[in-house]
Structure formats: C-alpha cells, structure tokens
Amino acid sequence: MKVLLSDKKRALILLVLCSLLIQLLPLRLQAVAGTEVELAELSERIDTFINEHESSTAGLALRYFDSDELLIQRDIGYVDRERGLKVDSKTVMEWGSITKPLVFLSVMQLVEEGVLDLNQDIRKYLPEGFLEKLNFPEPISLVHLMNHSGGFADRYVELVLQDPNLVKDLGTALKEHQPEQIYPPGKLTAYSNWGVALAGYIVELQSKLPFSEYVRQNIFAACGMEHSAIAFDSSDNPWVQEQRMKLKYYDQNAKPNPHGFNYLPLYPCGSTCSTAEDLARFGQAILRRDPKLLKQAESWDLYLSPSAYYGSTELPSNYHGFWVFPFAKPIIGHSGNAPGSSANLLLDLEAGRGLVVMTNQKMEKPYNHDLPKLVFGEFAEDLYFKEARHLPEGVYRAAQTVRSGPFKINSLNFIFGRRLKDDFWLHTKLDGFEKIAMPRADYIRISAFEFAFEISLILLWLCAIIFALVSLLRALYSYLVKGRKTAFLKLLPALLEMIIVLALLHVLYRTSIFDLRAKYFYLSSSIIALATLLMIALVCRDIYMSKTGKLKEAPKFTSIFFQVITIINVIYWNLFMFWKI
C-alpha cells in the first residue's frame, strides 16, 4: 500500500531540510575558511623565515602537502649561483639518507609477499659466511637493521668516492668493508649506513633484482616518481643523471663546496636524487597508505607502527626505519646529509600532512632543522614526560663510533650529562647499559677513569708533539744562526714524531673532505706503524745507553718520556693497524 504525502506535509519537510542545510552550511564554510587561513598564516611565516636567511641560502626546494595535493611550494635560490641557474620544479637534488626508507619499504613489501621475515636471523638470507666480524651470539634481524641496533661500529673508508670507476657491486663493497660488531644486537641505537645497505642487499638477493631496479619497479613506478634515480651514478634514470650534473654544491654559508659531488658504493644508504615533487609524492603515498606500495591494511598498520622505544618507556623512537622527531607532537620521517646536500622528509600521520625540504648545502641547518618547527610546533618537555627530568651525572660516549682499528681515535666523542641542552633526551639504565637516548642516537656512560685516561693520553701526546717541534726548531736555529750541526740521531725521535703526526693529519684531512679511498688510509697507517717501530727501537737503544752511562740523564729522560707517550698513544688508538682499515 503506497502512502502519499499531502502537499502541506511535503512543503513542511522541505522547509525543515532547508533550515538544517542553512544552519550546517556556515559550519562547512567556516571549516574551509579556517584551513585557508591556517595555510595562509603558515605560508607567510615560511616566507618571513626564508627572507631572514636569504644571505646564507644557496638553493632551496620546499613542499608542504597532504595526501592528495601540494599545499605550499617554494623554489628559492640557485642550482648554480655562478652560472645564474635558478631552482625550479625540475631541479634535481640529493636525498642523502632519506634513501633509507626506500630500503625498509622494500623489505616490508617482501615481508608482505612472505619472502622475508622481520624477526628471522639475517644470515638465512645471505651467502654462507658473509658476515665475518660478529662478536655476539644473538642473531641480528631485519628489525634490528631498521632500528640501527645491529651493534655495528661506524664505517669511514670508501663510504663515498669521487671516481665512479672505483665503485664495486653492492655485495663486494659490503663484503670488503664490513664493520666490527661492537654491541649485542637490539641493545643500543648506533646509526649504521652499512647495516642499511646490508638490508638493501638482502632485498637484492631475495628479489633476484638489482636493488636499484627493484626500487624503480616497485616504488618509483608505483608512486609516479618519474624524476627519481637511486643508482650510485643515477644511471637508472638518464634524465636525472643529466640534471644532477648541473647541480653545484655549497657549504652552510652558501660558499662553493668543491667536494660535494660524490658516489656511494653502499648506495642503498643514501644515493637517491629527485625533484622535490617526487620526494613529496613518496611522502603522499605513505600518508594515504597507497595500495600500490603495500596491498594489505595489516601491512600498513605494521609498517607505520613503532619498532623501537626509548628505554622502557612507551615513547617510540623508530617506526620500521622512520625516525620519530619530537616536535609539538611526534612526527615520523628521515633527514638526509650528503657531502654537498641536506634534505628532510617529515610526516604527520595524525593530521595527514607532510613537509619536504631539499637544499644543495652541506650540513644545512636553518631550513632542515629550524623551519620544521614553524610547521609542526616546538618541542616542550611536558608534552612527552609526565615528570620533570633530572640531568644525569657522568660522561657519555656516542654509541655510533669505532673502538678498534686506526679510526678508534674518533671515539673521542663525549657529552656530559650535566651539560645537556633543554631538548629531547632520556636517561635510562637498561640491558646492562647506562645511557642517554636521543633521537637517532644513544650515548653510553663511561667510567671517570676511562675518560680521564683518554684525555690525559691526548694532552700528553700534544706535549710530546710540542717538544718534538721545539727540538727541531732549536736545531734549525742553531744550524742557520750559529752554524752548529746537530747529530742526526739526536733529531731522529723528533723527526719520527712529526712523521706520525703528519700521517695522522693526512687521515683526518681525507676524512673531512670525504675523499675516503682506502689507499690513503693504508698508506698513512702503514707509515705510522713503521715510524712507531723505529721509535720503539730508539727508546730501547737510549735506555741501554743511559744504563751504560754514555748519555746525559736529564735530557735523555725527557726525550724517552715523550717518545713512550707517543708509542702508548699509537698503540692505544690502534693507529698502526693498517690491516683493519
């Protein structure tokens, strides 16, 4: 039976619906207007910030976006200031370590397909005997590699090269430059480029595709990233390769940086180049949980969930390869620093917004570190910690370091608990370690004796160097001014001291300019080893002659003392171990 409404009833219902629509419409308009006002204010703040830092800006590409569209975009400065080439939407810049999320998304894709297991011992996926420098029985998993908690020491040699002909295939590069495992897996966060490249190699082995080709097919193509390349020389995208050659590099003050262009043998850890739009497309695909990347909702839930926490707290530090950045609220993402570029990808999963910053400046800070605070808000202690933190006592050493071999001296990287800045840190005692946990880094407490011993060694060595230099200058003055000759054997200890120092400075110089070819370090470390052997022989000779009364005691003691100090430093800091390069 059909019930017909009268004209009056229909008119009454229509009137009520119109009234409701009129009441709801302003709310909708207000929401839209609010979003527009918010974006307008943010855009104005960004422009003001850019104007304030114009004098130190080389080139900048910035994109603020939601899952579907670009909301704010800025292209500022120059690809090449000297040639007048300006940054635009087609400018290619380097991602640096933002490449690492590509590795771990690739891992997650193979996990979804059942090819990989996040918690399996990675030796199952590698050739037998591939890992040669493991010092702990606990297995290393892919999750450990994602969290940078595999326990590996840092690597320096041939991390970057300036000659593409020296770059070997990924497996060979990994095999030849394995770092020592210095911590049990899963205990400490020690940033490891080698560990991430190892995960990329596992993807390569299990997918039976070169890693660059796997990413091109399964990530770049899926996201519509037509202007992206990941191979060490960008050869997987000729257009990007051509555009990259136009890019000039600068330092923090926008001065030309002649060492910015390099090649990474361990390329999965940081060799991607693209336009800002393509990096934003990658971020948008993550925000919208694009099924072209991961098909199942459960896979996305796992991928975008915490995989590591700060100590025993519920504060996440890592989301399966994405770091957690503590702004006014937790933001996930990854920063990138190449020898000539700095970049940042930050994602607000809750609001569905993201930010991309790309610059052609080494260790650039204002846009990569300070500007994101305008977008995501400032960190405040009470937003993360229920109780006030108390500054810890003691001295702490960076977990990302080397404790064996010629680069051990780089472990002179300390912070003091009482001098921590008012920023995000957490003091904890867990798994046998007392540490200060910070975003992307742990610092381990060391004893006061160890700290005092290492600092004393360095200070005494500095005195030995000064003593040697003064001895040589006195001999030179005596010869040039007074015409007196000094016996060569008397000057030999001072000459050996200066040879050791110059060889060490050569290593430090090469490290600082990122020209990390192994031959430089083999040569320098071998020279140090030979000079130290000669110095030991001289000390033994001098001690013998002192006992027989053939040398004067006072000057002899001083000379022997400073030679012994040098020998102890060379041995303690492993500077002679050229075979451990």
Short mmCIF file of C-alpha atoms in Angstrom, two decimals, residues 138-389:
data_model
loop_
_atom_site.label_atom_id
_atom_site.label_comp_id
_atom_site.label_asym_id
_atom_site.label_seq_id
_atom_site.Cartn_x
_atom_site.Cartn_y
_atom_site.Cartn_z
CA GLU A 138 72.47 -13.27 19.46
CA PRO A 139 71.02 -13.22 15.92
CA ILE A 140 70.60 -9.96 14.01
CA SER A 141 67.15 -9.43 12.49
CA LEU A 142 65.80 -7.07 9.84
CA VAL A 143 64.07 -5.13 12.62
CA HIS A 144 67.49 -4.56 14.18
CA LEU A 145 68.72 -3.14 10.87
CA MET A 146 65.63 -0.91 10.67
CA ASN A 147 66.25 0.39 14.19
CA HIS A 148 70.02 0.76 13.68
CA SER A 149 70.54 -1.62 16.58
CA GLY A 150 72.54 -4.37 14.86
CA GLY A 151 75.53 -3.40 17.01
CA PHE A 152 77.86 -2.43 14.16
CA ALA A 153 80.74 0.00 14.53
CA ASP A 154 80.80 3.05 12.30
CA ARG A 155 82.43 2.98 8.85
CA TYR A 156 84.56 5.65 7.16
CA VAL A 157 86.66 4.14 4.39
CA GLU A 158 85.10 4.23 0.91
CA LEU A 159 81.73 5.35 2.19
CA VAL A 160 81.88 7.90 -0.63
CA LEU A 161 84.15 8.10 -3.68
CA GLN A 162 84.86 10.75 -6.27
CA ASP A 163 85.77 8.32 -9.03
CA PRO A 164 82.85 6.18 -10.33
CA ASN A 165 85.29 3.65 -11.76
CA LEU A 166 86.27 2.67 -8.21
CA VAL A 167 82.70 1.73 -7.26
CA LYS A 168 82.20 -2.03 -7.00
CA ASP A 169 78.97 -4.01 -6.96
CA LEU A 170 76.93 -3.80 -3.76
CA GLY A 171 77.77 -7.27 -2.47
CA THR A 172 81.52 -6.80 -2.96
CA ALA A 173 81.50 -3.35 -1.35
CA LEU A 174 79.67 -4.71 1.69
CA LYS A 175 81.93 -7.73 1.95
CA GLU A 176 85.19 -5.78 1.67
CA HIS A 177 84.29 -3.11 4.20
CA GLN A 178 82.48 -4.94 6.97
CA PRO A 179 82.50 -3.09 10.29
CA GLU A 180 83.10 -4.93 13.52
CA GLN A 181 80.10 -5.76 15.68
CA ILE A 182 80.81 -3.96 18.98
CA TYR A 183 77.43 -4.25 20.76
CA PRO A 184 74.92 -7.06 21.25
CA PRO A 185 72.06 -6.65 18.73
CA GLY A 186 68.98 -4.82 19.93
CA LYS A 187 70.65 -3.10 22.89
CA LEU A 188 71.85 0.26 21.56
CA THR A 189 70.98 2.66 18.76
CA ALA A 190 74.15 3.19 16.72
CA TYR A 191 73.42 4.70 13.29
CA SER A 192 74.78 2.39 10.60
CA ASN A 193 74.94 3.15 6.89
CA TRP A 194 76.50 -0.28 6.38
CA GLY A 195 73.60 -2.01 8.15
CA VAL A 196 71.03 -0.29 5.94
CA ALA A 197 72.97 -1.14 2.77
CA LEU A 198 73.07 -4.74 4.01
CA ALA A 199 69.26 -4.73 4.19
CA GLY A 200 69.20 -3.42 0.61
CA TYR A 201 71.49 -6.27 -0.42
CA ILE A 202 69.11 -8.77 1.20
CA VAL A 203 66.29 -7.28 -0.90
CA GLU A 204 68.52 -7.66 -3.97
CA LEU A 205 69.30 -11.30 -3.22
CA GLN A 206 65.77 -12.36 -2.34
CA SER A 207 64.01 -10.46 -5.15
CA LYS A 208 66.66 -11.54 -7.70
CA LEU A 209 66.77 -7.96 -8.98
CA PRO A 210 69.49 -5.31 -8.56
CA PHE A 211 68.32 -3.16 -5.68
CA SER A 212 68.08 -0.06 -7.87
CA GLU A 213 65.88 -1.95 -10.34
CA TYR A 214 63.69 -3.30 -7.55
CA VAL A 215 63.04 0.23 -6.25
CA ARG A 216 62.41 1.56 -9.76
CA GLN A 217 59.78 -1.11 -10.46
CA ASN A 218 58.10 -1.37 -7.05
CA ILE A 219 58.29 2.13 -5.56
CA PHE A 220 59.15 4.81 -8.12
CA ALA A 221 56.74 3.45 -10.74
CA ALA A 222 54.01 2.83 -8.15
CA CYS A 223 54.23 6.42 -6.86
CA GLY A 224 54.54 8.06 -10.29
CA MET A 225 58.07 9.24 -9.44
CA GLU A 226 59.32 9.73 -13.00
CA HIS A 227 62.09 12.13 -12.00
CA SER A 228 63.91 9.94 -9.47
CA ALA A 229 67.06 7.81 -9.54
CA ILE A 230 68.70 5.65 -6.88
CA ALA A 231 71.72 4.01 -8.56
CA PHE A 232 75.08 5.29 -7.27
CA ASP A 233 75.57 7.27 -10.51
CA SER A 234 71.86 7.94 -11.24
CA SER A 235 72.21 5.79 -14.36
CA ASP A 236 68.80 4.20 -13.73
CA ASN A 237 67.22 7.48 -14.90
CA PRO A 238 69.17 9.29 -17.66
CA TRP A 239 67.11 12.47 -17.24
CA VAL A 240 68.01 12.68 -13.55
CA GLN A 241 71.62 11.85 -14.35
CA GLU A 242 71.77 14.79 -16.77
CA GLN A 243 70.08 17.21 -14.35
CA ARG A 244 72.32 16.17 -11.48
CA MET A 245 75.38 17.22 -13.46
CA LYS A 246 74.03 20.80 -13.43
CA LEU A 247 73.84 20.89 -9.64
CA LYS A 248 76.54 22.84 -7.83
CA TYR A 249 77.20 22.34 -4.14
CA TYR A 250 77.75 24.85 -1.32
CA ASP A 251 78.60 24.96 2.38
CA GLN A 252 76.48 26.28 5.26
CA ASN A 253 77.33 29.87 4.33
CA ALA A 254 76.49 29.42 0.64
CA LYS A 255 80.16 29.33 -0.34
CA PRO A 256 81.11 26.86 -3.14
CA ASN A 257 81.88 23.35 -1.90
CA PRO A 258 84.26 21.63 -4.36
CA HIS A 259 83.86 18.21 -2.70
CA GLY A 260 80.07 17.97 -2.91
CA PHE A 261 79.74 15.62 -5.87
CA ASN A 262 80.42 12.02 -4.88
CA TYR A 263 79.43 8.41 -5.49
CA LEU A 264 78.29 5.95 -2.81
CA PRO A 265 79.38 2.31 -3.17
CA LEU A 266 76.84 1.42 -0.44
CA TYR A 267 74.23 3.27 -2.47
CA PRO A 268 71.05 1.98 -0.74
CA CYS A 269 72.01 4.04 2.30
CA GLY A 270 71.86 7.42 0.59
CA SER A 271 72.19 7.92 -3.17
CA THR A 272 68.68 8.86 -4.34
CA CYS A 273 68.29 12.04 -6.41
CA SER A 274 64.97 13.54 -7.48
CA THR A 275 62.86 16.63 -7.78
CA ALA A 276 61.09 17.95 -4.69
CA GLU A 277 57.77 16.92 -6.25
CA ASP A 278 58.89 13.31 -6.47
CA LEU A 279 60.03 13.23 -2.86
CA ALA A 280 56.67 14.76 -1.91
CA ARG A 281 54.90 12.07 -3.98
CA PHE A 282 56.68 9.43 -1.93
CA GLY A 283 55.50 11.14 1.27
CA GLN A 284 51.95 11.42 -0.05
CA ALA A 285 51.87 7.72 -0.89
CA ILE A 286 52.85 6.93 2.70
CA LEU A 287 50.21 9.28 4.11
CA ARG A 288 47.39 7.76 2.05
CA ARG A 289 48.66 4.19 2.55
CA ASP A 290 48.79 3.63 -1.17
CA PRO A 291 47.80 0.02 -2.00
CA LYS A 292 50.28 0.10 -4.90
CA LEU A 293 53.04 0.02 -2.29
CA LEU A 294 51.54 -2.32 0.29
CA LYS A 295 48.37 -4.16 -0.62
CA GLN A 296 47.03 -5.11 2.80
CA ALA A 297 45.85 -2.77 5.55
CA GLU A 298 47.59 -5.02 8.08
CA SER A 299 50.91 -4.43 6.31
CA TRP A 300 50.45 -0.68 6.56
CA ASP A 301 49.47 -0.99 10.22
CA LEU A 302 52.68 -2.87 10.91
CA TYR A 303 54.89 -0.59 8.81
CA LEU A 304 53.57 2.61 10.41
CA SER A 305 53.81 1.33 13.97
CA PRO A 306 56.66 1.62 16.49
CA SER A 307 59.53 -0.84 16.14
CA ALA A 308 61.69 0.65 18.91
CA TYR A 309 61.14 2.70 22.07
CA TYR A 310 63.17 4.94 24.34
CA GLY A 311 64.37 2.64 27.10
CA SER A 312 61.48 1.03 28.97
CA THR A 313 59.08 3.88 28.20
CA GLU A 314 56.15 3.93 25.78
CA LEU A 315 57.77 6.71 23.75
CA PRO A 316 58.52 5.36 20.25
CA SER A 317 61.89 6.15 18.69
CA ASN A 318 61.53 4.37 15.34
CA TYR A 319 58.75 3.24 13.01
CA HIS A 320 60.37 0.45 10.95
CA GLY A 321 63.03 2.75 9.53
CA PHE A 322 61.32 6.11 10.05
CA TRP A 323 62.73 8.09 12.96
CA VAL A 324 60.38 9.81 15.39
CA PHE A 325 61.02 13.57 15.62
CA PRO A 326 59.75 15.21 18.84
CA PHE A 327 58.07 18.45 17.81
CA ALA A 328 54.88 19.70 19.48
CA LYS A 329 53.76 16.14 18.76
CA PRO A 330 55.60 13.09 17.41
CA ILE A 331 56.36 13.34 13.69
CA ILE A 332 57.92 10.49 11.74
CA GLY A 333 60.39 10.96 8.92
CA HIS A 334 64.02 10.92 7.93
CA SER A 335 66.69 13.54 7.36
CA GLY A 336 69.50 13.29 4.85
CA ASN A 337 73.00 14.73 4.67
CA ALA A 338 75.25 14.07 1.70
CA PRO A 339 78.71 15.65 1.25
CA GLY A 340 77.07 18.53 -0.62
CA SER A 341 73.35 18.39 0.18
CA SER A 342 70.87 18.35 3.06
CA ALA A 343 67.24 17.26 2.95
CA ASN A 344 64.30 16.36 5.18
CA LEU A 345 61.08 14.37 4.87
CA LEU A 346 58.64 14.77 7.78
CA LEU A 347 55.17 13.19 8.04
CA ASP A 348 52.35 13.99 10.46
CA LEU A 349 50.38 10.75 10.33
CA GLU A 350 47.61 12.10 12.55
CA ALA A 351 46.89 15.23 10.53
CA GLY A 352 47.77 13.68 7.17
CA ARG A 353 50.28 16.40 6.33
CA GLY A 354 53.93 16.29 5.28
CA LEU A 355 56.92 18.52 4.63
CA VAL A 356 59.82 18.15 2.20
CA VAL A 357 62.91 20.35 2.36
CA MET A 358 65.81 19.95 -0.10
CA THR A 359 68.96 22.09 -0.28
CA ASN A 360 72.28 21.94 -2.14
CA GLN A 361 74.22 22.87 1.02
CA LYS A 362 76.32 20.61 3.23
CA MET A 363 75.00 20.27 6.81
CA GLU A 364 72.42 22.98 6.17
CA LYS A 365 70.61 23.81 9.44
CA PRO A 366 68.05 26.67 9.18
CA TYR A 367 65.71 25.03 6.65
CA ASN A 368 66.27 21.43 7.69
CA HIS A 369 66.33 21.88 11.45
CA ASP A 370 64.67 25.17 12.39
CA LEU A 371 61.98 25.76 9.76
CA PRO A 372 60.09 22.49 10.53
CA LYS A 373 59.35 23.91 13.98
CA LEU A 374 57.21 26.56 12.29
CA VAL A 375 55.18 23.78 10.68
CA PHE A 376 54.91 21.18 13.43
CA GLY A 377 55.45 23.26 16.57
CA GLU A 378 58.18 23.41 19.20
CA PHE A 379 59.14 20.52 21.45
CA ALA A 380 58.06 21.01 25.06
CA GLU A 381 59.09 18.74 27.92
CA ASP A 382 55.62 18.44 29.45
CA LEU A 383 54.21 17.15 26.14
CA TYR A 384 56.33 13.98 26.42
CA PHE A 385 57.30 13.49 30.06
CA LYS A 386 54.86 13.23 32.96
CA GLU A 387 57.55 14.11 35.47
CA ALA A 388 60.40 16.59 35.27
CA ARG A 389 63.68 15.12 34.03
#
